[in-house]
PDB file of C-alpha atoms in Angstrom:
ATOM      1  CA  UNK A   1     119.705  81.374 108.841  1.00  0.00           C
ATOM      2  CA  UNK A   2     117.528  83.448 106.602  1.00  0.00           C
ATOM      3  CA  UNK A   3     115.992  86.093 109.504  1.00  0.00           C
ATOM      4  CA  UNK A   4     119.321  87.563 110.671  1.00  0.00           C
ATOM      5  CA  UNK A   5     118.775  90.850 113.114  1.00  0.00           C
ATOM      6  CA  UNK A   6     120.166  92.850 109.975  1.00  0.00           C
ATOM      7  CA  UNK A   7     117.380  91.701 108.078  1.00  0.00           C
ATOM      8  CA  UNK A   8     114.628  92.348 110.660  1.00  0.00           C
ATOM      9  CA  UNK A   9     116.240  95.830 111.530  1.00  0.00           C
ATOM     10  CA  UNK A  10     116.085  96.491 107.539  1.00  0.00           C
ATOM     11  CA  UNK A  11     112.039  95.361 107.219  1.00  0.00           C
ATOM     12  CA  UNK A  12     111.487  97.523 110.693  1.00  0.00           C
ATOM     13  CA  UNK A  13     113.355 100.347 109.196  1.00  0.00           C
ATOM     14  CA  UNK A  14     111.233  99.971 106.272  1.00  0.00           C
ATOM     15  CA  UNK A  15     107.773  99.298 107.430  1.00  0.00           C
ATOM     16  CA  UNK A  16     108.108 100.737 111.228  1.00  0.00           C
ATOM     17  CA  UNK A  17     108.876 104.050 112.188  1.00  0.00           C
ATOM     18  CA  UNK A  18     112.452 103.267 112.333  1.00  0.00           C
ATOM     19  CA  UNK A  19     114.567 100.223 113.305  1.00  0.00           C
ATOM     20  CA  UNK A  20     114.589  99.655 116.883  1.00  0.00           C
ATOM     21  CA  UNK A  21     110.741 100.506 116.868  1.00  0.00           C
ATOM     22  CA  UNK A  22     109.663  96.329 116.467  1.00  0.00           C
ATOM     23  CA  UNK A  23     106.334  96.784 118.332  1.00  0.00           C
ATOM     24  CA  UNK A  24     104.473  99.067 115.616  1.00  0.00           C
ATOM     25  CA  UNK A  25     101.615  96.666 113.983  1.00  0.00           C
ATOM     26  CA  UNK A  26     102.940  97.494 110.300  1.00  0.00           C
ATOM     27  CA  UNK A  27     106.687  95.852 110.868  1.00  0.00           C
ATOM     28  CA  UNK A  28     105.107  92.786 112.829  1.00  0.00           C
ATOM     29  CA  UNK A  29     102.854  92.790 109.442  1.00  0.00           C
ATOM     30  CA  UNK A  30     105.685  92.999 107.233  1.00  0.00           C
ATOM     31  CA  UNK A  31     107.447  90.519 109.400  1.00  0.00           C
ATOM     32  CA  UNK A  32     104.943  88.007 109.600  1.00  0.00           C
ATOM     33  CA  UNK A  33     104.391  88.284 105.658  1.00  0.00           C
ATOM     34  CA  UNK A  34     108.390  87.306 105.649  1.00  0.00           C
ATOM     35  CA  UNK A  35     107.966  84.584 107.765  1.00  0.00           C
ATOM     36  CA  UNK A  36     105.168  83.574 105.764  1.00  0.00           C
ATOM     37  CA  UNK A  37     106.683  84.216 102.353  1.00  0.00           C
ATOM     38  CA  UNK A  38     109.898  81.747 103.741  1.00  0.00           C
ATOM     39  CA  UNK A  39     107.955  79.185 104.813  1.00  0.00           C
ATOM     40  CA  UNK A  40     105.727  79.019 101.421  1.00  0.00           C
ATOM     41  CA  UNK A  41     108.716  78.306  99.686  1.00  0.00           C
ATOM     42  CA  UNK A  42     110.011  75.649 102.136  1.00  0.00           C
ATOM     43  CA  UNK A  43     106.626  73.583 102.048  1.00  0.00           C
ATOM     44  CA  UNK A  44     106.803  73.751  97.965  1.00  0.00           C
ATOM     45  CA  UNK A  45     109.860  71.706  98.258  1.00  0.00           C
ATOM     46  CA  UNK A  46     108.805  69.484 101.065  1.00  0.00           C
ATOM     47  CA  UNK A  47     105.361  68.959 100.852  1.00  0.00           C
ATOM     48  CA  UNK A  48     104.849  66.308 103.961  1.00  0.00           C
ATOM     49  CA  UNK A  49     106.522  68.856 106.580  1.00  0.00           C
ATOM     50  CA  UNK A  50     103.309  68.810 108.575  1.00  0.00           C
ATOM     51  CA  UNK A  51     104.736  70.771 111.357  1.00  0.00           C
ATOM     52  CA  UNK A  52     106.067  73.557 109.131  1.00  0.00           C
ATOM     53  CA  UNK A  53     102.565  73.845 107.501  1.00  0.00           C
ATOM     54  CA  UNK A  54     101.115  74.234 111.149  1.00  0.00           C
ATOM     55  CA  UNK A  55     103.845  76.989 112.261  1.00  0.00           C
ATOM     56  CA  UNK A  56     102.461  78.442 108.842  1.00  0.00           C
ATOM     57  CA  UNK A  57      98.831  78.266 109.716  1.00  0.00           C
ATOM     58  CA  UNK A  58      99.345  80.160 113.009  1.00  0.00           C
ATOM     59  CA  UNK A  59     101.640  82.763 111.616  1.00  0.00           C
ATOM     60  CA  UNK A  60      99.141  83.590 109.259  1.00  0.00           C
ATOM     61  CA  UNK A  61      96.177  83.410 112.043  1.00  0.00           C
ATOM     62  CA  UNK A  62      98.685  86.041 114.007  1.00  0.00           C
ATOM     63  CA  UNK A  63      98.601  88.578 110.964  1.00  0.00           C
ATOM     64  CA  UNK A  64      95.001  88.138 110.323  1.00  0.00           C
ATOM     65  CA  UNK A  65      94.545  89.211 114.016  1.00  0.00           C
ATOM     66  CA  UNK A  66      96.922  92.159 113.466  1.00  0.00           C
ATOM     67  CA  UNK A  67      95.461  92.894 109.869  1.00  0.00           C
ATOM     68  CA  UNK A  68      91.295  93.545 111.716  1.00  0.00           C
ATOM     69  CA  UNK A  69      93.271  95.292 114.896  1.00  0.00           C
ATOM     70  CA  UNK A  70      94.484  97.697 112.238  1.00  0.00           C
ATOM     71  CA  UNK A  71      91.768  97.719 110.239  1.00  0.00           C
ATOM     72  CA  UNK A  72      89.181  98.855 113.622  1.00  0.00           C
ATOM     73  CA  UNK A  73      91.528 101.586 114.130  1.00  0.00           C
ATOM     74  CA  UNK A  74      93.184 103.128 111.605  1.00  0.00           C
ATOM     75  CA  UNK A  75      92.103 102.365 107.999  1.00  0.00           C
ATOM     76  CA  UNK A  76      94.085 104.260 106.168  1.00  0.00           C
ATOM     77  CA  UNK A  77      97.313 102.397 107.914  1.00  0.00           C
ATOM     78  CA  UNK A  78      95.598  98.936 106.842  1.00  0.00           C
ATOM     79  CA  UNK A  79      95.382 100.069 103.330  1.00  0.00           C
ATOM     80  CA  UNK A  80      98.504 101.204 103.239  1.00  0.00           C
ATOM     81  CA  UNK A  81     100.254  97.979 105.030  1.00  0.00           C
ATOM     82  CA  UNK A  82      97.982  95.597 102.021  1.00  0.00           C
ATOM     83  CA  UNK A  83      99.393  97.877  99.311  1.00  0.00           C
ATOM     84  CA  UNK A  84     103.095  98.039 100.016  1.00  0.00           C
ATOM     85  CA  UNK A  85     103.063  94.333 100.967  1.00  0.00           C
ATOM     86  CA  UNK A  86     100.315  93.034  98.294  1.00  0.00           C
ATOM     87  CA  UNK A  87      98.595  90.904 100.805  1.00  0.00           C
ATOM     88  CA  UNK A  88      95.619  89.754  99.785  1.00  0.00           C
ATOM     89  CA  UNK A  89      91.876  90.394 101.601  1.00  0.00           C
TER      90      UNK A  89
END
């Protein structure tokens, strides 16, 4: 499996406050982009996995919605979040 809890309590650690805080909008962010980053690679290799390109679609939608919720409130938290992760917008 390539999301073990050891991995998701290192990208909390990381992006969050600290491990066990998984609610903060920056390690759902860096989650998501994870996620995302996995799945890329698994649609490169199979290309008619229709329902892996539609889990992708909405995982991006999700961090879109989390990306503006960040953005209303706190900008200089958005900023930061696109910077460390190099998501583009």
């Amino acid at each position: 499996m390539y999301l073990t809890s050891e991995v998701k309590k290192e990208i909390f650690a990381k992006h969050g406050k600290d491990e066990k805080n998984t609610g903060s909008a920056e390690g759902q962010i860096a989650l998501f982009t994870f996620r995302i980053n996995h799945l890329t690679q698994h649609l490169k290799k199979n290309h008619k996995d229709y329902n892996t390109e539609r889990s992708l679609v909405a995982l991006v939608g999700k961090r879109k919605r989390l990306l503006d919720y960040l953005k209303k409130k706190e900008i200089n938290r958005y900023r930061a979040i696109i910077a460390e992760l190099g998501i583009r917008k």
